Short mmCIF file of C-alpha atoms in Angstrom, two decimals:
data_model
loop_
_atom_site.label_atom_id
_atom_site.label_comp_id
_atom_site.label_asym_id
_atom_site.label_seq_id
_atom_site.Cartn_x
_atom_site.Cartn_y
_atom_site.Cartn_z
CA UNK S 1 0.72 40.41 -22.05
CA UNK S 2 4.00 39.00 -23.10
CA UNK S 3 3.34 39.34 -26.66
CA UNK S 4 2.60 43.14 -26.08
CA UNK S 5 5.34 44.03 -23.78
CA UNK S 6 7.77 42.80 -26.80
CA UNK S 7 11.05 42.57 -24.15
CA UNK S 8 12.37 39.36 -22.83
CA UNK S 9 10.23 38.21 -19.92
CA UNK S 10 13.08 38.74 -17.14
CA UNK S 11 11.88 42.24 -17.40
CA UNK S 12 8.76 41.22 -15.81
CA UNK S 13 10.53 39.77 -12.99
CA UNK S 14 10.23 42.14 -9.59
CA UNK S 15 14.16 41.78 -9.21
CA UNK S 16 14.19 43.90 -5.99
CA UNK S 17 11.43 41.71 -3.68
CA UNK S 18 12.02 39.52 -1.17
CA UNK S 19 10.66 36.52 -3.12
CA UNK S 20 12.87 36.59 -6.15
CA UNK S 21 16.21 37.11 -3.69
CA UNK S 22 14.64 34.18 -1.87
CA UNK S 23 14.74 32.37 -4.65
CA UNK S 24 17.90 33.18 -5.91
CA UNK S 25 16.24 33.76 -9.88
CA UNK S 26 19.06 36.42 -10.40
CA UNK S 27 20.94 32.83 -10.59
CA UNK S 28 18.56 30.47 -11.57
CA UNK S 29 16.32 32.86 -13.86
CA UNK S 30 18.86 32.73 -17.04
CA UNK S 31 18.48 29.13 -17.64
CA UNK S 32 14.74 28.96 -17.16
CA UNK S 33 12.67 27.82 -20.41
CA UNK S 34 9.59 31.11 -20.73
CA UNK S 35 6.97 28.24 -19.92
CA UNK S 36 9.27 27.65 -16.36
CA UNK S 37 9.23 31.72 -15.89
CA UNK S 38 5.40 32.15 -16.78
CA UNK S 39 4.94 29.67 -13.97
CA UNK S 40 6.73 31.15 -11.71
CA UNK S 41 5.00 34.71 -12.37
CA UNK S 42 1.81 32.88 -12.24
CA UNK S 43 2.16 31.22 -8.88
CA UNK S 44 3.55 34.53 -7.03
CA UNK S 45 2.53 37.61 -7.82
CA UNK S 46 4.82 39.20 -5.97
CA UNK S 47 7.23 37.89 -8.41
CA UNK S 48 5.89 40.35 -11.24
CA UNK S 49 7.39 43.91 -11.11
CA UNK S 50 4.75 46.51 -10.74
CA UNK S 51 2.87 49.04 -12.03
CA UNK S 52 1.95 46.81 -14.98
CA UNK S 53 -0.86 47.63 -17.42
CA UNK S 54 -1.98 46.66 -20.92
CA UNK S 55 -3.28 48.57 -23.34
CA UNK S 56 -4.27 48.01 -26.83
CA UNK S 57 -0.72 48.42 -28.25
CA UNK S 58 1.35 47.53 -25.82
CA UNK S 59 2.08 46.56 -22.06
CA UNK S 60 3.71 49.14 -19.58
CA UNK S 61 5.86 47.30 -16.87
CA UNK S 62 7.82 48.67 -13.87
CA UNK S 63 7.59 52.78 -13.33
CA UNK S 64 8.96 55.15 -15.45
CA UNK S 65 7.67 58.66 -15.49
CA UNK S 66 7.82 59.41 -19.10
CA UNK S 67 6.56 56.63 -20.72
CA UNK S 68 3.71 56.22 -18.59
CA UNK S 69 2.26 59.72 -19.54
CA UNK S 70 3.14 59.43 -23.02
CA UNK S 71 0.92 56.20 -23.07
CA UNK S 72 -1.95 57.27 -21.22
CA UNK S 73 -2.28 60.82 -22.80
#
């Protein structure tokens, strides 16, 4: 899923719920290794931003109008 995203792996981060402010990651997230943020994505998902799909080519993360109907056309 990372690989076919192809952004850094913050973007998967749900930056706006209550368990990343209660975490304080906007802090804590930039000096995480990826194996540290996988984890944490892993063990909450209500750490991962959402809508998130992925298809053959790539993964779709966080809503954006646009995109999302140019990859599922």
């Amino acid at each position: 899923m990372v690989e076919a995203f192809g952004q850094p792996l913050k973007k998967f981060f749900n930056t706006s719920g209550n368990s990343y402010k209660a975490l304080g990651l906007s802090k804590k997230l930039p000096e995480l290794s990826e194996d540290e943020q996988i984890t944490l994505l892993a063990a909450d998902g209500m750490l991962v931003k959402r809508p998130l799909a992925v298809l053959p080519d790539r993964a779709l993360v966080g809503f954006k109008e646009d995109e999302w109907a140019a990859a599922l056309a």
